[in-house]
Amino acid sequence: MTDIAPSFDEALRTVHLEALHLDRRRWQDWLALYTEDCVYWVPAWRNETALVEDPQAEISFIYAGSRRVLEERVNRLTGGKSLTTLPAPRTVHCVTGGLELPASAPGRRCIATAWTNHVYDPRLRTHKVLFGHYEHELVSTPSGGPCIASKKVILANDHVESVLDIYSV
Amino acid sequence: MTTSNPSSTSTASEEPAGAGRGDRAAAVDPARLLDDRIAEGVFAVHREAFTSEAVHALEVERIFERTWVYVGHESQVAKPNDYITTTVGRQPVLVTRDAKGQLHGLLNSCRHRGMVVCPLRAGNQKFHTCRYHGWVYDSAGANRQVSAQDVGRYPQAFNAQQLGLVPVARFDAYRGFLFASLHADVPPLDEHLGDSRPFLDLIADQATEQGLEFVPGAVTYTFDANWKMQIENALDMYHFAYVHVSYLDLVRSRAQSPAALPPPDGEQGSFSFGRGHALMWRSHSRVTSELLARRSATFAGRMSEAALKWSSFGRNLTIFPNMQIVDNVSSMMLRVIRPLSARKTEMQTWCIAPKGEPAAERAARIREYEDFFNPSGLATPDDNVIYEQCQTGMAAAAAGWTAGYLRGIDRRGLPDTSPHAQELGLSGSQWIAGPRTLGDESCFHDAYREWARLLRQAPAAVPAAEGLR
Amino acid sequence: MNGWEAVCAAEDVEPAIPRLVLVGDREVALFRLPDGFYALDDKCTHGAASLSDGQIVGDQVECPFHAGRFDIRTGAACALPCTEAVASFPCKVESGQVLVSSEPRPSKPSP
């Protein structure tokens, strides 16, 4: 980690690259975009209008406090033992916008985007759409290229249809 | 040749053209759907029970809108004027605590033109004002104002005091669990719950002095399958090693040492309490000995030794028809089942926790809950996909009856009364126990017997509301 | 009855919560604002609501039935559906007690 935050353009490109890795199911490439001590967080909603704010005291859909936890998920998705990915659904993430927000710490670039994810289940031949906002915080790595230090996924339509995983949001 | 799956994500139930409700109800014969001849070693549920929209319509009317159903927990309406909204069958219901502290179950429909008076899921309000014409109800449901009544030229018999929100026919609580019935002809709640009560106690007794609470954060999900698959699955230990193998792999990989893993031996069993309620238990949970020791120390003062022992067992409790509590020891979950159609079910799920729990323990509990019980976790989504694939398979009507309710029927060598009946305070429940791999299915039987009993009832007249006759 | 009536101790009135008090036979809603105590007739002019059940929003009280508002100091109706002012009563504090006059202030037209 260096102290110089990645540029806005580099950071936004990484946000789009992440979505592409998910759609192409390049899970290892996807994991490699995250720092070891990353936070990946999909909060639940407290009620109709307020999101959960403290993942240690309130329920989240997904809370991973390190890349290790994301690796566990990827192992489960690719291990052939979870019915949720036999077969895996096809996803198309549409990530738009790209506004810089104040970062939480020096050395980080915070990018806010809006996302729509179309999920097609080839077994059931059903289509569902999930959507919301992302807040990514990216840092620079010595080896070059930005890395995701934190990702917050705000899921607008939280009435979950059967399965929700890292590729759903 | 592959064909499009009929159980697609359609939210509306598809009705046969021209068939009215009466026609569909008349077409359902519970006797044809359940083959209950235990003495001959036969118990089977017809596939149509899962696929027929006529059955679904009758279930809503004669089960969900007819018998006691779970509507909330007192901690959700802890303060005067607190409320939550829910449904009983299709019917919107408001559960409130009035200004004096008394709990009410009310039909959430304005007496004027039927509008939902309280559209939000929860909150705190002294008065509930209908946004259509401004009629006002207080938190006990009493009508406090009919807008411009004095100039409205109402008929002489009009009496606003008789136009409060209609209370549900029966409303009662057991250890903080709130239940309602839309019909009065149900036994008292205590009698209805029967021997399930000691197992509700095992949840309620985990409260601190401040009580229990639902951890904030709402999770609601659907699956495209029949609700009865959920009833079965939570009582089913047989599926665990197959469906949740990816979760078990993960637990294994997280364990610091082999000693941290649950031993391969242990017991599994079930109780059937009557009126559809049942419990499946297993003597070993997947928690660390450190967590068990901590719980022992916490509960020793307020639980008997037997209760302490049973509280360390994994327990899956079903209170028919719409509530399940699963205590995995590392976390506890309460969920409500709401059938939307024969092929679609909505679930709401909460993490129950003792109030005032230390922050680090609460955080650990939440992570365990999220891992196992969330539709975004590592176990429940696999169950949801299983139900959907079962729903697809159920359409194979030509394959006839399934053989899914036979494990546990052979009771040779087992006494009539459970050896644990006395320590649990049970008065006569059916039981079975065996090795960890027992995979009992006899604990599903009671739910289907109650299901059939309720479906066979004559339709009840809709109770007349006060003030309109 | 003319004159002033002691209705409660000043410290018993919280800034954020109106208090229902009796002045003779009349129910009155008592308010504590940063600049002193104010009293309004408890009954909303729009309907049967009690203003002491209402919510204080700045200098105004919002009726709990239909969210109409009145100025706490003058009783003037500030937000629909309320259009008619409520009576406002002078207050003073003596020896730690809040006194409310039984005679309302002369009424003012609503803005």
XYZ file of C-alpha atoms in Angstrom:
749
model
C 0.000 0.000 0.000
C 1.304 3.441 -0.836
C 0.090 6.724 0.582
C -0.901 8.129 -2.774
C -4.456 7.356 -3.706
C -5.095 6.036 -7.214
C -6.334 8.620 -9.700
C -10.045 9.026 -10.247
C -9.786 7.429 -13.695
C -7.819 4.428 -12.410
C -10.232 3.974 -9.536
C -13.320 4.143 -11.749
C -11.752 1.735 -14.240
C -11.236 -0.750 -11.387
C -14.872 -0.459 -10.398
C -15.883 -1.395 -13.942
C -13.257 -4.133 -14.119
C -14.640 -5.662 -10.955
C -18.091 -5.880 -12.513
C -16.647 -7.496 -15.628
C -14.756 -10.109 -13.593
C -18.017 -10.987 -11.816
C -19.947 -11.310 -15.071
C -17.226 -13.452 -16.617
C -16.902 -15.461 -13.415
C -13.188 -14.776 -13.223
C -13.304 -15.277 -9.472
C -9.564 -15.292 -8.793
C -9.122 -12.094 -10.787
C -12.023 -10.650 -8.829
C -10.479 -11.599 -5.485
C -7.139 -10.150 -6.589
C -8.786 -6.731 -6.841
C -9.309 -6.696 -3.084
C -6.791 -5.927 -0.351
C -6.186 -8.598 2.282
C -7.860 -6.543 4.988
C -10.688 -5.295 2.822
C -14.247 -4.761 3.999
C -17.048 -5.961 1.735
C -20.445 -4.947 3.032
C -24.031 -5.277 1.855
C -26.118 -3.778 4.685
C -29.740 -4.721 5.254
C -32.376 -2.016 5.686
C -33.658 -1.186 9.158
C -37.014 -0.195 7.700
C -38.481 1.379 4.555
C -36.124 4.358 4.625
C -33.022 3.756 6.742
C -30.092 1.467 6.063
C -28.329 -0.452 8.777
C -25.293 1.546 9.910
C -23.308 -0.697 12.246
C -22.535 -4.168 10.887
C -21.302 -5.304 14.302
C -24.653 -4.586 15.922
C -27.156 -4.957 13.114
C -27.892 -7.479 10.380
C -26.270 -7.296 6.967
C -26.906 -9.390 3.910
C -23.167 -9.911 3.536
C -20.374 -8.629 5.740
C -16.829 -9.720 5.075
C -14.103 -8.155 7.213
C -11.253 -9.574 5.146
C -10.497 -11.022 1.743
C -10.303 -14.437 3.398
C -14.062 -14.350 3.908
C -14.579 -13.514 0.226
C -12.265 -16.416 -0.688
C -14.493 -18.731 1.342
C -17.467 -17.610 -0.715
C -15.617 -18.116 -3.981
C -14.568 -21.612 -2.866
C -18.197 -22.419 -2.193
C -19.356 -21.052 -5.533
C -16.742 -22.969 -7.487
C -16.579 -26.152 -5.426
C -19.457 -27.829 -7.236
C -21.206 -28.642 -3.967
C -23.572 -25.705 -3.743
C -26.755 -26.029 -5.742
C -26.917 -22.273 -6.076
C -24.262 -22.404 -8.791
C -25.238 -25.635 -10.522
C -25.519 -23.995 -12.947
C -24.281 -20.534 -12.079
C -26.584 -17.769 -13.259
C -25.514 -15.379 -16.011
C -25.123 -11.823 -14.819
C -24.704 -8.509 -16.560
C -23.705 -5.647 -14.314
C -24.379 -2.160 -15.625
C -22.366 0.302 -13.579
C -22.957 3.950 -14.265
C -22.123 7.343 -12.876
C -18.799 7.630 -11.184
C -18.660 10.504 -8.745
C -15.899 11.106 -6.274
C -16.954 11.294 -2.612
C -14.750 12.221 0.358
C -12.671 9.186 1.321
C -12.556 7.853 4.844
C -8.758 8.040 5.119
C -5.704 9.472 3.325
C -4.423 7.343 0.477
C -7.926 6.297 -0.530
C -10.089 7.358 -3.453
C -13.844 6.980 -2.905
C -16.037 6.436 -5.952
C -19.842 6.334 -5.879
C -21.679 4.663 -8.738
C -25.119 3.312 -9.504
C -25.533 -0.306 -10.566
C -28.129 -2.515 -12.184
C -27.549 -6.244 -12.360
C -29.559 -8.478 -14.647
C -29.458 -12.083 -13.445
C -30.561 -14.846 -15.773
C -31.018 -18.367 -14.421
C -30.422 -20.732 -17.339
C -32.098 -23.639 -15.544
C -35.350 -21.916 -14.680
C -35.156 -19.507 -17.636
C -36.035 -16.676 -15.312
C -34.738 -13.152 -15.228
C -34.465 -10.902 -12.243
C -33.002 -7.458 -11.768
C -31.265 -6.121 -8.701
C -30.110 -2.514 -8.394
C -28.645 0.050 -6.096
C -25.506 2.044 -5.435
C -21.874 1.224 -4.781
C -19.358 3.099 -2.676
C -15.863 1.829 -3.404
C -12.712 2.964 -1.648
C -9.552 2.181 -3.562
C -5.885 2.341 -2.617
C -2.722 2.083 -4.690
C -0.534 -1.006 -4.505
C 3.269 -1.058 -4.852
C 3.010 -3.572 -7.674
C 0.894 -1.107 -9.595
C -2.803 -0.704 -10.075
C -5.480 0.158 -7.598
C -7.002 -2.254 -5.117
C -10.370 -2.245 -3.422
C -9.987 -1.508 0.286
C -13.706 -1.362 0.894
C -16.916 -1.855 -1.041
C -20.329 -0.945 0.276
C -23.260 -2.234 -1.744
C -26.561 -0.470 -1.198
C -29.235 -2.833 -2.473
C -32.357 -0.855 -3.333
C -34.699 -3.801 -3.980
C -33.991 -5.933 -0.957
C -36.942 -8.328 -1.351
C -34.555 -11.186 -2.098
C -35.573 -13.793 -4.657
C -34.207 -17.128 -3.428
C -30.476 -16.456 -3.564
C -28.247 -13.438 -3.130
C -24.489 -13.681 -3.435
C -21.470 -11.646 -4.498
C -22.415 -12.025 -8.160
C -26.017 -10.892 -7.489
C -25.077 -7.402 -6.390
C -36.772 -31.742 -25.335
C -36.673 -29.172 -22.609
C -39.734 -27.148 -21.809
C -40.113 -23.892 -20.025
C -40.453 -24.436 -16.317
C -43.999 -23.660 -15.217
C -42.887 -22.533 -11.793
C -41.404 -19.287 -13.013
C -41.245 -16.207 -10.882
C -44.824 -15.183 -11.313
C -46.316 -13.409 -8.358
C -49.949 -13.937 -9.248
C -51.475 -17.343 -8.738
C -52.778 -18.601 -12.037
C -56.437 -19.438 -11.850
C -58.176 -21.779 -14.249
C -60.366 -19.703 -16.512
C -63.915 -19.267 -15.319
C -63.418 -21.063 -11.992
C -64.622 -19.137 -8.968
C -63.356 -19.624 -5.434
C -66.260 -21.882 -4.566
C -65.534 -24.185 -7.500
C -61.892 -24.501 -6.530
C -62.610 -25.095 -2.868
C -65.129 -27.773 -3.723
C -62.521 -29.532 -5.863
C -60.163 -30.132 -2.940
C -60.599 -33.363 -1.021
C -58.089 -33.599 1.833
C -58.794 -37.313 2.161
C -57.404 -37.818 -1.334
C -54.263 -35.828 -0.596
C -53.085 -37.559 2.563
C -52.648 -41.307 2.984
C -52.311 -41.745 6.728
C -52.274 -45.443 7.653
C -49.498 -45.530 10.190
C -50.446 -48.926 11.589
C -49.745 -50.350 8.133
C -46.502 -48.407 7.878
C -47.942 -45.973 5.339
C -47.817 -42.197 5.379
C -47.795 -40.221 2.172
C -48.674 -36.745 0.926
C -49.985 -36.384 -2.624
C -47.978 -34.225 -5.030
C -51.066 -32.128 -5.687
C -50.847 -30.827 -2.147
C -47.812 -28.880 -3.371
C -48.906 -27.946 -6.882
C -52.625 -27.175 -6.707
C -53.748 -23.557 -6.515
C -57.105 -24.805 -5.241
C -55.322 -26.352 -2.269
C -53.434 -23.116 -1.714
C -56.634 -21.060 -1.683
C -58.194 -23.413 0.815
C -55.070 -23.407 3.003
C -55.165 -19.631 3.217
C -58.828 -19.587 4.131
C -59.001 -22.606 6.430
C -55.551 -22.659 7.996
C -53.858 -19.245 7.995
C -57.092 -17.294 8.410
C -58.692 -19.763 10.758
C -56.331 -20.983 13.449
C -53.773 -19.414 15.766
C -50.882 -17.850 13.848
C -47.757 -16.105 15.107
C -47.905 -12.329 14.594
C -44.907 -10.896 16.415
C -42.832 -10.672 19.556
C -43.537 -8.357 22.463
C -40.061 -6.847 22.111
C -41.151 -5.451 18.745
C -43.878 -3.448 20.514
C -42.042 -2.770 23.743
C -43.156 0.807 24.512
C -46.635 2.344 24.726
C -47.871 3.320 21.238
C -45.359 1.039 19.488
C -46.787 -0.926 16.577
C -45.885 -3.421 13.902
C -47.903 -4.478 10.886
C -48.138 -7.973 9.494
C -50.582 -10.266 7.739
C -52.742 -13.130 8.912
C -53.301 -15.040 5.700
C -54.150 -12.294 3.243
C -55.504 -9.975 5.903
C -53.492 -6.943 7.042
C -53.125 -6.805 10.807
C -51.829 -4.129 13.143
C -50.263 -5.179 16.451
C -50.068 -2.278 18.884
C -49.290 -1.502 22.474
C -51.723 1.177 23.619
C -50.970 4.231 25.727
C -51.691 2.249 28.886
C -49.398 -0.590 27.887
C -51.920 -3.197 26.742
C -51.332 -5.167 23.529
C -53.920 -5.326 20.757
C -54.287 -7.240 17.501
C -56.405 -5.207 15.074
C -57.472 -5.548 11.462
C -55.498 -2.874 9.633
C -58.393 -1.559 7.582
C -60.213 1.725 8.048
C -63.871 1.178 8.971
C -64.876 3.885 6.495
C -63.778 2.567 3.091
C -61.306 -0.155 3.962
C -57.992 1.625 3.397
C -54.951 0.298 5.211
C -54.649 2.701 8.122
C -51.057 1.918 8.974
C -48.927 1.349 5.881
C -45.500 1.115 7.496
C -43.905 -1.988 9.002
C -43.216 -0.571 12.443
C -43.157 2.636 14.446
C -44.608 4.529 17.372
C -47.790 6.548 17.107
C -50.395 7.655 19.635
C -52.933 8.016 16.847
C -53.373 6.346 13.493
C -55.003 8.699 11.005
C -56.439 7.305 7.807
C -54.990 9.437 5.008
C -58.081 9.120 2.852
C -60.743 11.030 4.842
C -58.911 11.740 8.077
C -60.673 9.284 10.390
C -58.577 8.895 13.523
C -57.978 5.808 15.675
C -55.914 5.656 18.824
C -53.312 3.016 19.612
C -55.961 0.798 21.171
C -57.920 0.930 17.916
C -60.746 3.121 19.261
C -62.296 5.576 16.827
C -61.409 9.043 18.070
C -62.822 11.114 15.230
C -65.041 10.805 12.207
C -64.120 13.868 10.183
C -66.904 16.473 9.984
C -69.336 14.026 11.546
C -71.775 16.632 12.786
C -72.464 18.056 9.331
C -72.374 14.756 7.475
C -76.077 13.922 7.669
C -75.310 10.402 8.863
C -78.276 8.116 9.524
C -79.603 8.391 13.062
C -78.235 5.003 14.076
C -74.671 5.997 13.130
C -72.376 5.624 16.133
C -68.707 6.453 15.687
C -67.828 4.686 18.913
C -68.733 1.396 17.257
C -66.395 2.141 14.366
C -63.038 1.437 15.927
C -60.533 -0.856 14.219
C -61.898 -4.379 14.466
C -59.917 -6.538 16.861
C -58.855 -9.994 15.723
C -61.090 -12.628 17.273
C -58.384 -14.002 19.551
C -55.104 -12.413 20.596
C -52.774 -13.812 23.202
C -49.139 -14.256 24.141
C -46.926 -17.008 25.438
C -43.587 -15.899 26.950
C -43.591 -12.846 24.702
C -44.516 -14.673 21.479
C -47.722 -13.098 20.159
C -50.436 -15.072 18.388
C -53.728 -14.142 16.763
C -56.688 -15.996 15.321
C -59.289 -14.511 13.014
C -61.838 -16.937 14.375
C -62.961 -17.369 17.946
C -63.484 -21.131 17.779
C -59.936 -22.057 18.717
C -58.764 -23.517 22.030
C -56.960 -21.192 24.454
C -53.412 -20.470 23.297
C -51.787 -22.478 26.083
C -53.801 -25.517 25.097
C -53.050 -24.945 21.406
C -49.300 -24.743 22.012
C -49.342 -27.731 24.356
C -46.007 -29.474 24.787
C -44.243 -27.064 22.442
C -44.162 -24.646 25.367
C -41.065 -26.086 27.100
C -39.200 -25.486 23.835
C -40.478 -21.930 23.565
C -39.276 -21.602 27.150
C -35.787 -22.687 26.098
C -35.718 -19.669 23.818
C -37.386 -17.229 26.194
C -35.161 -18.302 29.079
C -32.085 -17.172 27.201
C -33.221 -13.611 27.859
C -31.261 -11.385 30.185
C -33.113 -9.323 32.784
C -33.763 -6.814 30.019
C -35.340 -9.502 27.865
C -34.917 -10.685 24.306
C -34.748 -8.542 21.200
C -34.696 -8.878 17.454
C -31.403 -7.541 16.114
C -32.206 -4.586 13.801
C -32.011 -5.251 10.089
C -34.943 -6.670 8.119
C -34.528 -9.660 5.840
C -37.424 -10.804 3.688
C -37.073 -13.262 0.841
C -39.120 -15.477 -1.427
C -38.645 -18.877 -2.991
C -40.606 -20.262 -5.931
C -42.020 -23.294 -4.189
C -44.733 -24.464 -1.838
C -44.637 -23.389 1.813
C -44.946 -26.911 3.117
C -41.462 -27.670 1.829
C -40.212 -25.127 4.347
C -42.248 -26.737 7.117
C -40.646 -30.092 6.309
C -37.117 -28.863 5.709
C -36.630 -27.191 9.079
C -37.574 -30.438 10.807
C -35.390 -32.475 8.468
C -31.908 -33.422 9.643
C -31.633 -35.981 6.863
C -30.829 -33.416 4.181
C -28.146 -31.568 6.053
C -25.070 -33.553 5.064
C -26.112 -33.467 1.393
C -27.502 -30.014 0.782
C -25.214 -28.156 3.151
C -21.991 -29.989 2.419
C -20.441 -26.753 1.137
C -21.258 -25.105 4.468
C -19.781 -28.044 6.391
C -16.633 -27.826 4.267
C -16.354 -24.198 5.211
C -16.800 -24.864 8.919
C -14.134 -27.543 8.673
C -11.722 -25.190 6.929
C -12.294 -22.523 9.572
C -11.699 -24.866 12.505
C -8.340 -24.199 14.091
C -7.912 -27.838 14.976
C -9.771 -31.158 14.644
C -10.727 -30.824 18.307
C -12.802 -27.793 17.409
C -15.029 -29.821 15.119
C -18.192 -31.438 16.483
C -17.682 -35.122 17.239
C -19.152 -37.501 14.655
C -21.304 -39.303 17.206
C -24.246 -37.891 19.076
C -27.992 -38.259 19.008
C -30.764 -36.899 16.847
C -34.451 -36.978 17.603
C -37.803 -35.303 17.355
C -41.002 -34.574 19.236
C -44.480 -34.088 17.794
C -46.697 -32.022 20.032
C -50.091 -32.160 18.348
C -51.885 -29.411 16.422
C -49.068 -29.489 13.865
C -46.198 -28.373 16.065
C -42.954 -30.337 16.204
C -39.308 -30.158 17.141
C -36.187 -31.727 15.688
C -33.098 -31.764 17.868
C -29.506 -32.899 17.679
C -27.242 -33.316 20.649
C -24.217 -31.663 19.151
C -24.173 -28.213 17.653
C -21.220 -26.823 15.750
C -20.149 -24.433 18.471
C -16.850 -24.270 20.289
C -16.493 -25.652 23.791
C -15.546 -22.139 24.843
C -18.934 -20.793 23.741
C -20.721 -23.643 25.504
C -18.813 -22.961 28.703
C -19.711 -19.280 28.505
C -23.395 -20.110 28.064
C -23.280 -22.558 30.950
C -21.914 -19.869 33.195
C -24.558 -17.383 32.014
C -27.544 -19.692 32.286
C -26.581 -21.770 35.311
C -28.286 -19.382 37.679
C -31.617 -19.356 35.872
C -31.978 -22.670 34.057
C -32.422 -26.133 35.498
C -29.732 -28.674 34.652
C -32.035 -30.349 32.150
C -32.837 -27.032 30.489
C -29.146 -26.177 30.373
C -28.414 -29.479 28.669
C -31.222 -29.053 26.139
C -30.249 -25.451 25.455
C -26.865 -26.717 24.266
C -28.534 -29.006 21.701
C -29.368 -27.690 18.253
C -33.156 -27.355 18.101
C -35.518 -26.648 15.214
C -39.021 -25.821 16.401
C -42.066 -25.430 14.155
C -45.220 -23.807 15.486
C -47.754 -24.680 12.830
C -48.591 -23.154 10.470
C -46.381 -20.118 10.135
C -43.511 -19.899 12.595
C -40.177 -21.606 13.020
C -37.412 -20.997 15.521
C -34.031 -22.551 14.869
C -31.505 -22.414 17.683
C -28.095 -23.350 16.362
C -26.659 -22.342 19.746
C -24.200 -19.974 18.071
C -27.218 -17.956 16.919
C -31.021 -18.169 17.072
C -33.399 -17.403 14.246
C -37.147 -16.846 14.136
C -38.913 -16.838 10.805
C -42.434 -16.420 9.533
C -43.788 -18.369 6.575
C -46.307 -16.708 4.267
C -47.626 -18.637 1.272
C -48.288 -16.349 -1.713
C -49.405 -19.101 -4.091
C -48.959 -22.850 -4.439
C -45.578 -22.156 -5.995
C -44.365 -19.063 -4.193
C -43.647 -18.414 -0.523
C -42.425 -15.349 1.319
C -40.198 -15.638 4.395
C -39.327 -13.017 6.966
C -36.450 -13.811 9.247
C -34.987 -12.271 12.397
C -31.997 -12.869 14.649
C -33.205 -13.257 18.246
C -30.705 -12.264 20.890
C -30.553 -11.595 24.614
C -30.680 -7.867 25.292
C -27.554 -6.326 26.731
C -25.258 -8.964 25.265
C -21.582 -7.882 25.255
C -20.694 -6.208 21.971
C -18.130 -8.787 20.846
C -20.513 -11.675 21.511
C -23.290 -9.864 19.663
C -21.027 -9.311 16.648
C -20.036 -13.004 16.617
C -23.691 -14.046 16.889
C -24.594 -11.800 13.957
C -21.878 -13.265 11.732
C -23.034 -16.819 12.566
C -26.648 -15.854 11.865
C -25.743 -14.213 8.556
C -23.658 -17.199 7.481
C -26.375 -19.749 8.095
C -29.812 -18.154 7.999
C -29.616 -15.349 5.446
C -30.751 -15.947 1.860
C -27.419 -14.266 1.148
C -25.545 -16.696 3.382
C -23.905 -20.028 2.912
C -26.714 -22.475 3.749
C -30.263 -21.124 3.364
C -29.890 -20.291 -0.347
C -29.136 -23.964 -1.009
C -32.384 -24.913 0.748
C -34.281 -22.369 -1.367
C -32.933 -23.821 -4.607
C -33.762 -27.322 -3.355
C -37.385 -26.295 -2.746
C -37.596 -24.844 -6.249
C -36.224 -27.999 -7.804
C -38.644 -30.050 -5.699
C -41.471 -27.887 -6.965
C -40.349 -28.652 -10.522
C -40.151 -32.365 -9.734
C -43.543 -32.396 -8.041
C -45.097 -31.760 -11.441
C -44.235 -35.364 -12.364
C -47.700 -36.480 -11.341
C -47.362 -39.723 -13.259
C -44.620 -40.721 -10.816
C -47.261 -41.070 -8.100
C -46.814 -40.730 -4.347
C -43.385 -39.960 -2.898
C -41.769 -42.073 -0.166
C -40.723 -39.067 1.872
C -42.462 -39.581 5.171
C -41.362 -43.065 6.204
C -38.205 -42.621 8.297
C -39.001 -43.033 11.954
C -42.182 -45.093 11.447
C -40.640 -48.293 12.804
C -40.843 -47.816 16.548
C -40.075 -51.358 17.600
C -38.095 -51.399 20.826
C -38.978 -47.822 21.695
C -41.167 -47.060 24.724
C -44.277 -44.948 24.161
C -42.956 -42.152 26.339
C -39.679 -40.406 25.715
C -36.993 -40.989 28.350
C -36.631 -37.205 28.287
C -40.317 -36.443 28.821
C -40.032 -35.890 32.541
C -37.003 -33.608 32.500
C -38.592 -31.552 29.722
C -42.020 -31.419 31.346
C -43.769 -33.072 28.401
C -47.155 -34.604 28.949
C -47.568 -37.049 26.133
C -45.856 -36.031 22.937
C -44.797 -38.504 20.316
C -41.069 -38.866 20.177
C -38.216 -40.646 18.527
C -34.452 -40.607 18.965
C -31.512 -42.358 17.416
C -28.035 -41.809 16.040
C -26.979 -38.576 14.389
C -27.920 -40.046 11.013
C -31.508 -40.974 12.003
C -32.999 -38.410 9.632
C -36.459 -38.746 11.159
C -39.409 -37.923 8.907
C -42.174 -38.959 11.302
C -41.942 -35.494 12.826
C -43.589 -34.125 9.651
C -46.707 -36.245 10.165
C -48.376 -34.079 12.748
C -48.236 -31.008 10.518
C -50.073 -32.889 7.773
C -52.650 -34.312 10.145
C -53.410 -30.813 11.413
C -53.353 -29.557 7.824
C -55.939 -32.140 6.784
C -58.055 -31.522 9.883
C -58.216 -27.799 9.196
C -58.910 -28.257 5.482
C -61.808 -30.598 6.301
C -63.516 -28.034 8.526
C -66.701 -26.467 7.273
C -66.163 -22.905 6.101
C -66.773 -20.439 8.912
C -69.036 -17.440 8.497
C -67.204 -14.134 8.324
C -67.735 -12.518 11.724
C -70.012 -9.463 11.437
C -68.296 -6.276 12.514
C -69.921 -4.221 15.241
C -71.942 -1.218 14.312
C -73.143 -2.352 10.929
C -76.076 -4.580 11.805
C -62.928 32.393 37.550
C -60.622 35.388 37.146
C -56.976 35.453 37.972
C -54.010 33.132 37.919
C -53.887 29.468 38.792
C -50.774 27.518 39.722
C -50.768 24.429 37.517
C -47.460 22.659 38.164
C -43.818 23.100 39.098
C -41.738 24.763 36.389
C -39.175 21.941 36.469
C -41.922 19.426 35.639
C -42.396 20.847 32.153
C -39.957 19.359 29.634
C -38.843 21.430 26.648
C -39.718 18.793 24.086
C -43.058 17.599 25.464
C -46.312 19.526 25.954
C -47.988 19.014 29.310
C -51.726 18.738 29.918
C -52.870 20.870 32.862
C -56.191 22.072 34.275
C -57.009 25.749 34.669
C -60.334 25.707 36.478
C -62.411 23.332 34.337
C -60.474 24.042 31.190
C -57.887 21.624 29.785
C -54.821 23.547 28.713
C -51.646 22.488 26.909
C -48.562 23.967 28.545
C -45.319 24.469 26.591
C -41.791 25.356 27.620
C -39.893 27.339 24.983
C -36.390 28.820 25.453
C -37.950 32.203 26.242
C -40.589 31.034 28.692
C -43.840 29.179 29.230
C -46.858 29.299 26.955
C -50.335 27.866 27.231
C -52.946 27.058 24.611
C -56.427 25.651 24.858
C -55.837 21.898 24.692
C -58.545 21.195 22.167
C -57.593 21.569 18.516
C -60.003 23.827 16.622
C -60.067 21.363 13.726
C -61.325 18.341 15.616
C -61.251 16.360 18.821
C -57.475 16.116 19.243
C -55.559 17.108 22.342
C -52.703 19.491 21.532
C -50.849 18.174 24.560
C -50.594 14.900 22.596
C -48.989 16.819 19.769
C -45.406 17.275 18.691
C -43.388 20.455 19.237
C -41.722 21.549 15.997
C -39.680 24.686 16.634
C -42.136 27.359 17.767
C -45.158 25.403 16.648
C -47.190 22.491 17.917
C -48.337 19.873 15.411
C -51.715 18.340 16.055
C -51.489 14.536 16.334
C -54.641 13.874 14.294
C -54.026 15.601 10.956
C -50.647 17.334 11.388
C -52.045 20.871 11.338
C -49.984 23.387 13.320
C -50.449 26.271 15.736
C -48.015 28.930 16.891
C -47.223 28.091 20.487
C -46.891 31.721 21.546
C -50.016 33.150 19.922
C -52.271 30.184 19.125
C -52.504 31.276 15.498
C -53.165 28.463 12.997
C -49.988 27.999 10.897
C -50.590 24.934 8.736
C -53.580 23.270 7.102
C -55.929 21.681 7.827
C -56.090 24.025 10.856
C -57.445 27.437 9.956
C -58.932 28.726 13.184
C -56.676 29.942 16.009
C -56.761 28.279 19.415
C -57.080 30.420 22.516
C -53.783 31.398 24.095
C -53.373 32.098 27.821
C -50.719 34.268 29.541
C -48.253 32.416 31.789
C -45.819 33.460 34.484
C -43.518 31.726 36.930
C -43.545 32.522 40.638
C -41.567 30.664 43.279
C -40.857 27.839 40.870
C -44.535 27.345 40.028
C -46.066 27.982 36.607
C -49.194 30.131 36.775
C -51.663 30.313 33.914
C -54.278 33.025 33.524
C -57.887 31.929 33.223
C -58.503 34.781 30.787
C -57.373 34.143 27.210
C -55.455 36.735 25.267
C -57.565 38.714 22.817
C -57.827 36.643 19.634
C -55.836 37.605 16.541
C -56.742 36.770 12.951
C -54.823 33.831 11.452
C -52.102 34.711 8.920
